[in-house]
Tab-separated table of N, CA and C in Angstrom:
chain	number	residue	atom	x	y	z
A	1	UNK	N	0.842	-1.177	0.000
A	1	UNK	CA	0.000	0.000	0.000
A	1	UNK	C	0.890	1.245	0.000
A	2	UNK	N	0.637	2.452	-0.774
A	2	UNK	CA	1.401	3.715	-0.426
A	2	UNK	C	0.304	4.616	-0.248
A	3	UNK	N	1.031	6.038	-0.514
A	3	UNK	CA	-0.013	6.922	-0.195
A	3	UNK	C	0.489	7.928	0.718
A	4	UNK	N	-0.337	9.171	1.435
A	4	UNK	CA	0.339	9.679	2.651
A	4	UNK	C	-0.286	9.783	3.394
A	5	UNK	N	-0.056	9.300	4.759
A	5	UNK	CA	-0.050	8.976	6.327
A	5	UNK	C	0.208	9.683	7.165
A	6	UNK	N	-0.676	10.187	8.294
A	6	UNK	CA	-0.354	11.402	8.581
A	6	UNK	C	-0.567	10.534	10.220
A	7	UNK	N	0.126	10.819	11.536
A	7	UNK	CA	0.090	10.893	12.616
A	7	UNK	C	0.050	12.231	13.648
A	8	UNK	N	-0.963	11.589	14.780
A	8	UNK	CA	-1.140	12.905	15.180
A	8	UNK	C	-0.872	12.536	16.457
A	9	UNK	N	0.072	13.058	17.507
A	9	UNK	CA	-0.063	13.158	18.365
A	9	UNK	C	-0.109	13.949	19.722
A	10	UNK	N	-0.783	13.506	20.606
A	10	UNK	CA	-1.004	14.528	21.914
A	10	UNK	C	0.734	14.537	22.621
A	11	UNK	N	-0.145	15.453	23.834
A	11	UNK	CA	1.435	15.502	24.856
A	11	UNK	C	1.944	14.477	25.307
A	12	UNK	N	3.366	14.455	25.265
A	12	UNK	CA	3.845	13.342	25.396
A	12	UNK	C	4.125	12.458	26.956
A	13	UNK	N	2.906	12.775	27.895
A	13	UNK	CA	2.464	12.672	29.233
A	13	UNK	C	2.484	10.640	29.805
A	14	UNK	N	1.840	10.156	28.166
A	14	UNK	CA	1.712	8.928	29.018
A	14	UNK	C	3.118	8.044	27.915
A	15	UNK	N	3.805	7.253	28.425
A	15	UNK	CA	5.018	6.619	28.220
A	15	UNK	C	4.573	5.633	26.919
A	16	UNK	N	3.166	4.763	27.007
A	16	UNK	CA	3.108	3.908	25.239
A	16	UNK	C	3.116	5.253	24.307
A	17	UNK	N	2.450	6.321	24.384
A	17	UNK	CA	2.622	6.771	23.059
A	17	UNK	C	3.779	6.729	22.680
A	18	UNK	N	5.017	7.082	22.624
A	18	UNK	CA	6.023	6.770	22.057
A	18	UNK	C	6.614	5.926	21.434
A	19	UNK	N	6.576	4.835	22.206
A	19	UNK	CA	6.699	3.523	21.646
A	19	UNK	C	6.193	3.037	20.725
A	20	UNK	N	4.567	3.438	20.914
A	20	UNK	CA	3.607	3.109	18.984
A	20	UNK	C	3.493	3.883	18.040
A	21	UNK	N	4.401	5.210	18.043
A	21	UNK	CA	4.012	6.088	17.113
A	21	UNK	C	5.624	5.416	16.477
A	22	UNK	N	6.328	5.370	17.492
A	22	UNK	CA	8.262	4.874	16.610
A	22	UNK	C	7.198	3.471	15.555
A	23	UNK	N	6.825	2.520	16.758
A	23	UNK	CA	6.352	1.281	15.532
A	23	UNK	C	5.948	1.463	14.676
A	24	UNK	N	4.489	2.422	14.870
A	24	UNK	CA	3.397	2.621	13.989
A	24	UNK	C	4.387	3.343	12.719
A	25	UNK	N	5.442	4.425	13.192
A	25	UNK	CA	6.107	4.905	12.104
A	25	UNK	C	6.554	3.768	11.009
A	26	UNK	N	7.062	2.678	11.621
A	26	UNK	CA	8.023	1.932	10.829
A	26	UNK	C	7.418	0.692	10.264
A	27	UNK	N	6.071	0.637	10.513
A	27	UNK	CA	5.120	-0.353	10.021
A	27	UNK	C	4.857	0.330	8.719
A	28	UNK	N	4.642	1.892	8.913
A	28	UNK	CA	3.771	2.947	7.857
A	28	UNK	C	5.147	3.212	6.642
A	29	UNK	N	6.224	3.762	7.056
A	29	UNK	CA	6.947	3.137	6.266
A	29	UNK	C	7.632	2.057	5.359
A	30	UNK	N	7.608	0.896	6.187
A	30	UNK	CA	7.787	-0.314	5.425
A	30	UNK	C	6.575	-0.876	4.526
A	31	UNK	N	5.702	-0.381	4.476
A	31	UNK	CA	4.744	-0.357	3.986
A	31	UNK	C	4.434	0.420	2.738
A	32	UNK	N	5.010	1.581	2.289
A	32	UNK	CA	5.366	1.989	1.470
A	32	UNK	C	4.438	4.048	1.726
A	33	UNK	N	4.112	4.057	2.509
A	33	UNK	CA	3.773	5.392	3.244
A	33	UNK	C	4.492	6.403	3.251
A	34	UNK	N	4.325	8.006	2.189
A	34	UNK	CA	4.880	9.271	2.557
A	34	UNK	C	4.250	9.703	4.207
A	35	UNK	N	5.409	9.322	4.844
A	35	UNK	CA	4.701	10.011	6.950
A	35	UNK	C	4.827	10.818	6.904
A	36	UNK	N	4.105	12.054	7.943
A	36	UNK	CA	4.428	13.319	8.219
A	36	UNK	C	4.080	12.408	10.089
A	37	UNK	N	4.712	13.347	10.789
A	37	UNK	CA	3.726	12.980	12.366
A	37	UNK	C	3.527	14.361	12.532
A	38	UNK	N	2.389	14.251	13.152
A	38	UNK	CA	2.282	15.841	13.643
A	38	UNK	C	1.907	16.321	15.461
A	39	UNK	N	2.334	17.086	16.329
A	39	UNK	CA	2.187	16.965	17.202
A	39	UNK	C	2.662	18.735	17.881
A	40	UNK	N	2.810	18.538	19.363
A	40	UNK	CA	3.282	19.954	19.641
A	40	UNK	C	5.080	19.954	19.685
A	41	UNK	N	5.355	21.040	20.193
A	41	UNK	CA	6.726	20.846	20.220
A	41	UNK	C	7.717	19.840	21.227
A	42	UNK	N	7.065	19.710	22.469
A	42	UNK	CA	7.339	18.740	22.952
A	42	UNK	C	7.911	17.297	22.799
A	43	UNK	N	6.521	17.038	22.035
A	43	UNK	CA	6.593	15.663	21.520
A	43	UNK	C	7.164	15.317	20.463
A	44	UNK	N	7.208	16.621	19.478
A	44	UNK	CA	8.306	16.322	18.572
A	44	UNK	C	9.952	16.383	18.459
A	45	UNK	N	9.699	16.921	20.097
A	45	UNK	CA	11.547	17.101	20.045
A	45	UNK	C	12.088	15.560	21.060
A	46	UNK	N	11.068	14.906	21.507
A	46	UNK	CA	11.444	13.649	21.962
A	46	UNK	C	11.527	12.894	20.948
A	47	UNK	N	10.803	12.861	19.677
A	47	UNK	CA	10.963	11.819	18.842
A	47	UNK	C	12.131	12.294	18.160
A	48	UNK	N	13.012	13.419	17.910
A	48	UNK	CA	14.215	14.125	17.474
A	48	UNK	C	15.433	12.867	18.036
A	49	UNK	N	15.148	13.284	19.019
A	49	UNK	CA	15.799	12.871	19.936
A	49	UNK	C	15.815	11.244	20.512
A	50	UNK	N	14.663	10.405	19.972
A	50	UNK	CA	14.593	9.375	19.960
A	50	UNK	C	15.189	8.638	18.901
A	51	UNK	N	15.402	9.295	17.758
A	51	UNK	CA	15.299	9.065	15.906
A	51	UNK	C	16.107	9.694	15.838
A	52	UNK	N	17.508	9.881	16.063
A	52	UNK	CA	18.652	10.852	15.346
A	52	UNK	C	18.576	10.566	14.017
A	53	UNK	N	18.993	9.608	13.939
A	53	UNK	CA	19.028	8.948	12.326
A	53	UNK	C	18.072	9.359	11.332
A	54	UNK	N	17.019	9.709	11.659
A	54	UNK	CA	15.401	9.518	11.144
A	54	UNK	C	15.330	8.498	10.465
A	55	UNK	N	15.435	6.802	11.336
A	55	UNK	CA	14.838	5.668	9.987
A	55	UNK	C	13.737	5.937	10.364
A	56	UNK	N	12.792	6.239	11.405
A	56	UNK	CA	11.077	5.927	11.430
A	56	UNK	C	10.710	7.879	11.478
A	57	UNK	N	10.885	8.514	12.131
A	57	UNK	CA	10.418	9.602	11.748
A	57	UNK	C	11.232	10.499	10.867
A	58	UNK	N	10.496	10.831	9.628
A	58	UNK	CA	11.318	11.656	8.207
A	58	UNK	C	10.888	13.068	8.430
A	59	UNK	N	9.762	13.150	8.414
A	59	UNK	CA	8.624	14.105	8.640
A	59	UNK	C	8.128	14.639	9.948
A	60	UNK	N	8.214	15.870	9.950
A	60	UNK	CA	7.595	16.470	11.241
A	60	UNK	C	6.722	17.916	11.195
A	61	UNK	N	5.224	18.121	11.889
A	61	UNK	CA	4.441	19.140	11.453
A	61	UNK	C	4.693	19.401	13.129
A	62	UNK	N	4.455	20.247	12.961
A	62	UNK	CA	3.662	21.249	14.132
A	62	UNK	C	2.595	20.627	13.749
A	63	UNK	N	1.550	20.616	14.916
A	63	UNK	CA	0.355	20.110	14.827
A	63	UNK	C	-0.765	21.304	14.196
A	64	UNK	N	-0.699	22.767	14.833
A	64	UNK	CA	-1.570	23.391	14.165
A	64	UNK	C	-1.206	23.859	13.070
A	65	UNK	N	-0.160	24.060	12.435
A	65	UNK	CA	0.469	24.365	11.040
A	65	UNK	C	-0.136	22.601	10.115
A	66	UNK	N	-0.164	21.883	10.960
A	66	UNK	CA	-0.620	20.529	9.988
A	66	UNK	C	-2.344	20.427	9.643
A	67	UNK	N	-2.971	21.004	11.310
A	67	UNK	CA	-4.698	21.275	10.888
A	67	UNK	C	-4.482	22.874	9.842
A	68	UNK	N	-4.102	23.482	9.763
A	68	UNK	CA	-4.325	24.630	8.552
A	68	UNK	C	-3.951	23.959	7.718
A	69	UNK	N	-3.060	23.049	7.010
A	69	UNK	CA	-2.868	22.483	5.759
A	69	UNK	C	-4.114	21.548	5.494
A	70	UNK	N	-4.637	21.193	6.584
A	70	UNK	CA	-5.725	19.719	6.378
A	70	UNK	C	-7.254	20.762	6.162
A	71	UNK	N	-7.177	21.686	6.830
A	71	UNK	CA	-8.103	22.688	6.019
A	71	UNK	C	-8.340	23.343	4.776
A	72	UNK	N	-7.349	23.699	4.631
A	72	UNK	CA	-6.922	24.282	3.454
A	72	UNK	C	-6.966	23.449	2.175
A	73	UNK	N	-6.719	22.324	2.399
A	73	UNK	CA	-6.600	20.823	1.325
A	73	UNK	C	-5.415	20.879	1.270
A	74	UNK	N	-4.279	21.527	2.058
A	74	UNK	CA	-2.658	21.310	0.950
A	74	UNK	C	-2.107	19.904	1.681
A	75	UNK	N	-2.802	19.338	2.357
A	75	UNK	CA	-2.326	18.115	2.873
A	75	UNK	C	-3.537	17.045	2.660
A	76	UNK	N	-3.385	16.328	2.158
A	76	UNK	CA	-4.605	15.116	2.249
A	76	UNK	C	-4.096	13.785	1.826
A	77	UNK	N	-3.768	13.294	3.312
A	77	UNK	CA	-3.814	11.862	3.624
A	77	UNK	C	-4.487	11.355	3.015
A	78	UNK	N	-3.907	9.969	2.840
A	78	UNK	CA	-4.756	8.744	2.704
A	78	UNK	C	-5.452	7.693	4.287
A	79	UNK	N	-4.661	8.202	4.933
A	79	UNK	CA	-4.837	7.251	6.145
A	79	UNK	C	-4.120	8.723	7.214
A	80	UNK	N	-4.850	8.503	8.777
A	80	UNK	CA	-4.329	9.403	9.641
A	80	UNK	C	-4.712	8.254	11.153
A	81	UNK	N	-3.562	8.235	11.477
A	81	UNK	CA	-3.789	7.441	13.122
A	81	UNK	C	-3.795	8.752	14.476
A	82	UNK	N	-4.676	8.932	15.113
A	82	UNK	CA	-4.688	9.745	16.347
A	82	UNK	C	-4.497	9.691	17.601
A	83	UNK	N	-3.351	9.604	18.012
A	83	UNK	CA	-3.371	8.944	19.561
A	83	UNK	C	-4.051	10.137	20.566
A	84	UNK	N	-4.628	9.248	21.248
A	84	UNK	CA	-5.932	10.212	22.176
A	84	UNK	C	-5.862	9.806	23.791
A	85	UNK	N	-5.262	10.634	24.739
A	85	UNK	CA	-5.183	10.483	26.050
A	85	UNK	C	-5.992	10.976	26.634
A	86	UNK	N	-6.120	12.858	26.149
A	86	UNK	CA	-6.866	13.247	27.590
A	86	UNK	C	-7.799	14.120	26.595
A	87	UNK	N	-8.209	15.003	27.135
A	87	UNK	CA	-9.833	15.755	26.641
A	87	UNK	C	-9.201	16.258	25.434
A	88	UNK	N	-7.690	17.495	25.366
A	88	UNK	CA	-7.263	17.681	23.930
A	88	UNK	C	-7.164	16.731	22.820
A	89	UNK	N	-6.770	15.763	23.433
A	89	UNK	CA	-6.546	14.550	22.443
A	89	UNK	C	-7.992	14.186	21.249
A	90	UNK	N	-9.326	14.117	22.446
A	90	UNK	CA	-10.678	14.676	22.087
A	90	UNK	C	-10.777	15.375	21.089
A	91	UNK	N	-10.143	16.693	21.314
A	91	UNK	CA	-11.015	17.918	20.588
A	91	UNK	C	-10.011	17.541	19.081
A	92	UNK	N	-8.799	17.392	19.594
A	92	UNK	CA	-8.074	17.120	18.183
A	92	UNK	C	-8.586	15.914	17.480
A	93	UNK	N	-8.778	14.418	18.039
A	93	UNK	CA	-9.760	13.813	16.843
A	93	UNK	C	-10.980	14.150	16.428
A	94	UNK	N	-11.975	14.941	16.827
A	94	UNK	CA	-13.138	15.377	16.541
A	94	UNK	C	-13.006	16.408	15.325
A	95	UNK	N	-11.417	17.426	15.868
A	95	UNK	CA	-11.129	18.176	14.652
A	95	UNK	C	-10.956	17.802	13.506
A	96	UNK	N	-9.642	16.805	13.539
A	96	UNK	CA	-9.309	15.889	12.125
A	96	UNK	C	-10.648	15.157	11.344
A	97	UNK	N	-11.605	14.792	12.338
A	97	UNK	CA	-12.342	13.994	11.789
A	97	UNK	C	-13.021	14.645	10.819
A	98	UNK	N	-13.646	16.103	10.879
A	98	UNK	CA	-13.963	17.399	10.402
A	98	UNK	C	-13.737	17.338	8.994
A	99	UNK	N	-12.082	17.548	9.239
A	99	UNK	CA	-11.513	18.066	7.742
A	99	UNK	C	-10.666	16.710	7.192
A	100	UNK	N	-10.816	15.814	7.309
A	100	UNK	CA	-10.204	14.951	7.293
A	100	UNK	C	-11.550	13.699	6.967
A	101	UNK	N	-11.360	12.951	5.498
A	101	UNK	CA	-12.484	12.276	4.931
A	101	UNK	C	-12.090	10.974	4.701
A	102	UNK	N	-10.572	10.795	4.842
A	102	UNK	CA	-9.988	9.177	4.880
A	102	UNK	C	-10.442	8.566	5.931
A	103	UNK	N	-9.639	7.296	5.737
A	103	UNK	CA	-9.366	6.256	7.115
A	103	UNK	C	-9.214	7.055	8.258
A	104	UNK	N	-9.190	7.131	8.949
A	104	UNK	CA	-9.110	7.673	10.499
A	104	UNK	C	-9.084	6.116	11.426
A	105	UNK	N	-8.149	5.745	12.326
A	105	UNK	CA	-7.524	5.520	13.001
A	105	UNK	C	-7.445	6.244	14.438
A	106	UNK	N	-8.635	5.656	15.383
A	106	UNK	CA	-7.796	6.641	17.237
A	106	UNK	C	-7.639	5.785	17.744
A	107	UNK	N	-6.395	5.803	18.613
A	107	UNK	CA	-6.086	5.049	19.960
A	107	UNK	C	-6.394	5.586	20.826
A	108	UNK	N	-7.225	5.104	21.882
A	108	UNK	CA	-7.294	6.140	22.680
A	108	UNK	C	-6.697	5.102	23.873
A	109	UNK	N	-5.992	5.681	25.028
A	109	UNK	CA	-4.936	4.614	25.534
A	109	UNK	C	-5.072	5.674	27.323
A	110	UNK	N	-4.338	5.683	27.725
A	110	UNK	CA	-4.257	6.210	29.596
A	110	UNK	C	-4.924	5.091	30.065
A	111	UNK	N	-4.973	5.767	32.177
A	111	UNK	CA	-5.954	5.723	32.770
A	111	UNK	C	-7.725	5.816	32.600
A	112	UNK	N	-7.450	6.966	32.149
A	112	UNK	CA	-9.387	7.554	31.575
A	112	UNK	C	-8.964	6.970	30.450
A	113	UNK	N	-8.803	5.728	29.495
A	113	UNK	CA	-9.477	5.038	28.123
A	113	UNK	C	-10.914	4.792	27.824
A	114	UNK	N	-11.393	4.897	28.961
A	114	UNK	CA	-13.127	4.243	28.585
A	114	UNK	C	-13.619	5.573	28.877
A	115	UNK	N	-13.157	6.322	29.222
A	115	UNK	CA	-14.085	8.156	29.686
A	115	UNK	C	-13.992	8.670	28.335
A	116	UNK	N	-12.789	8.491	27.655
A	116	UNK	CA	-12.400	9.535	26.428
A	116	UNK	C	-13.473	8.810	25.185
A	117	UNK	N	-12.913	7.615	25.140
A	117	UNK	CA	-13.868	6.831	24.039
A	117	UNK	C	-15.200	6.866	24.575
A	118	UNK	N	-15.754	7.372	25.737
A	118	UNK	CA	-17.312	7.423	25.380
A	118	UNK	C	-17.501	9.162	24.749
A	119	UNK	N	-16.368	9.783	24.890
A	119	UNK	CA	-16.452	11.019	24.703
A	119	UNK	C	-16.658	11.489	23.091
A	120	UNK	N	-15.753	10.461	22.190
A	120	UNK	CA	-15.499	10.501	20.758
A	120	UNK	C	-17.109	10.194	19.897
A	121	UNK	N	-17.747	11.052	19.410
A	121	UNK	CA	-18.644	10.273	18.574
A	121	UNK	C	-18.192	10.716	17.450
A	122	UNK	N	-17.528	10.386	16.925
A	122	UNK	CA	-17.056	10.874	15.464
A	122	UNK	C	-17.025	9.221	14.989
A	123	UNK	N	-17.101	8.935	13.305
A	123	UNK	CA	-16.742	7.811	12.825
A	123	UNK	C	-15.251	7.425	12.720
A	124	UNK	N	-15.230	6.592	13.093
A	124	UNK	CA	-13.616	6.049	13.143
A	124	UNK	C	-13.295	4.791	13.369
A	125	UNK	N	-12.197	4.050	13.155
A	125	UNK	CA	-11.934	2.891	13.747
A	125	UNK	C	-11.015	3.093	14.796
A	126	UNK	N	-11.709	2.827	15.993
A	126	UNK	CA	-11.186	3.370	17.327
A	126	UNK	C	-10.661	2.100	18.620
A	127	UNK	N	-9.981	2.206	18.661
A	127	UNK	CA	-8.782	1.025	19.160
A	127	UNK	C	-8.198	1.605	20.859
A	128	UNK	N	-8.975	1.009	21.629
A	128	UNK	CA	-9.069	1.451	23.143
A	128	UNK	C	-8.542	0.712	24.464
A	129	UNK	N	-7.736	0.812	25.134
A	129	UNK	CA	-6.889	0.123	26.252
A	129	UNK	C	-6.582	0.956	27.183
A	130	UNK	N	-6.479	0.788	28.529
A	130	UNK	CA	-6.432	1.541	29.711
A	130	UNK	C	-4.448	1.443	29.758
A	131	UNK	N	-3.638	1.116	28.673
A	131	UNK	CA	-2.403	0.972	28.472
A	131	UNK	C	-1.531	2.499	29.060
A	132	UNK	N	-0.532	2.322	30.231
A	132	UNK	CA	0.039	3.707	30.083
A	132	UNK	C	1.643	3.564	30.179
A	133	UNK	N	1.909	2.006	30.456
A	133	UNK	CA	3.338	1.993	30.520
A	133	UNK	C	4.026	0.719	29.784
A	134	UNK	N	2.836	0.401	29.339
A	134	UNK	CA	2.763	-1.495	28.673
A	134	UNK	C	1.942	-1.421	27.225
A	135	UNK	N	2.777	-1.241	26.455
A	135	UNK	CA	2.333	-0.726	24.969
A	135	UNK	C	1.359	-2.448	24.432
A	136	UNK	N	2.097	-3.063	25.121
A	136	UNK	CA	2.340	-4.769	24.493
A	136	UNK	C	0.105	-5.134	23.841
A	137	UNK	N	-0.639	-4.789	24.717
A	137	UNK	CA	-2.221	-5.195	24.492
A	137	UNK	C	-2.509	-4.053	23.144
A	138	UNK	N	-2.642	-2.679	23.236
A	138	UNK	CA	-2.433	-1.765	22.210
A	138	UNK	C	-1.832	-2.133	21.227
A	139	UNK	N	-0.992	-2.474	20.998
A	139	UNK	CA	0.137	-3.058	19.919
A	139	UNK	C	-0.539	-3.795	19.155
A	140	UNK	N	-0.704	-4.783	19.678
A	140	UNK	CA	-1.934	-6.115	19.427
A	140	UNK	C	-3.376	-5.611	19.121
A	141	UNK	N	-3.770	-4.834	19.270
A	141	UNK	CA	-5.017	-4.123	18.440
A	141	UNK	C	-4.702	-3.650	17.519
A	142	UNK	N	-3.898	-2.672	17.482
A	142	UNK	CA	-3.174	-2.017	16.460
A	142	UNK	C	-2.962	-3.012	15.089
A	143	UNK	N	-2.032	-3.864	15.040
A	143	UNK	CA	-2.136	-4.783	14.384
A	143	UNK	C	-2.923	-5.268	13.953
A	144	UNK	N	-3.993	-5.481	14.665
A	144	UNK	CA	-5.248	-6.093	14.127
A	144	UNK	C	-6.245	-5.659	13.123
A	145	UNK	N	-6.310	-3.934	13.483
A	145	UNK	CA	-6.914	-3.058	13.159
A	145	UNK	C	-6.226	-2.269	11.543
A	146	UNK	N	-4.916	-2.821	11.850
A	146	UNK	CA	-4.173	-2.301	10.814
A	146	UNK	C	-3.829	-3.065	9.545
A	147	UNK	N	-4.112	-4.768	10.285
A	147	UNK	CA	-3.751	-5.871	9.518
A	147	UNK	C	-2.361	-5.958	9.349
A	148	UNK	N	-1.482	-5.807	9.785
A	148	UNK	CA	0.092	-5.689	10.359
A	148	UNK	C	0.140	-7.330	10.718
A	149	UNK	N	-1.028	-7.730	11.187
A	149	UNK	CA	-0.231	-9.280	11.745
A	149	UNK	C	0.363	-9.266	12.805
A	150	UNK	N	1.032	-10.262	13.221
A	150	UNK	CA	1.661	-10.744	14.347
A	150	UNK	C	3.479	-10.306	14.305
């Protein structure tokens, strides 16, 4: 499959996101995926810093410089995964979902996993675990959801 793939993520507060956005990167790449990730500055200077090299992250948005392109049309994915922790995480998949007419993809993952996902009514394929330090059950949806396999 190719195409372009867009990731979005929140603050970098709970410890799996990291871990599945590096995978999710390198699944989306090997796969044959133009990535962008998009997120705040935070989170993008840990994945800097995680990825010297850049084999899994190539691409990096600011997150609101990435919703004005997804408005605008100068960006349009084929596929967008949303990792979703806390209420922003919320407002940002509800946003994407908006301007954004592909696949959509949310994880929604923390403590509050079942508060946020009753929170989301947007259409999506939405992939949910109370996961905050143990990527390993998430992973395994992910896959599933993604068709990645084992």
């Amino acid at each position: 499959m190719t195409g372009e793939a867009l990731i979005i993520l929140g603050c970098p507060e709970v410890p799996v996101q990291q871990a599945l956005a590096l995978y999710s990167a390198d699944k989306l790449n090997t796969a044959g995926f133009d990535l962008t990730i998009a997120g705040n500055g935070a989170v993008l200077n840990l994945l800097r810093v995680s990825d010297p090299k850049k084999m899994y992250i190539r691409q990096m948005v600011e997150l609101e410089r990435c919703i004005e392109e997804l408005s605008s049309e100068t960006r349009n994915p084929d596929l967008c995964i949303v990792f979703v922790h806390n209420d922003a995480g919320v407002a940002y998949a509800s946003s994407i979902r908006y301007l954004f007419k592909g696949r959509l993809v949310v994880l929604v993952f923390g403590k509050d996993a079942e508060e946020r996902a009753a929170e989301l009514t947007i259409p999506c394929e939405m992939i949910v675990d109370v996961a905050v330090h143990n990527p390993g059950k998430l992973k395994r949806k992910l896959d599933e959801v993604m068709g990645w396999g084992a």
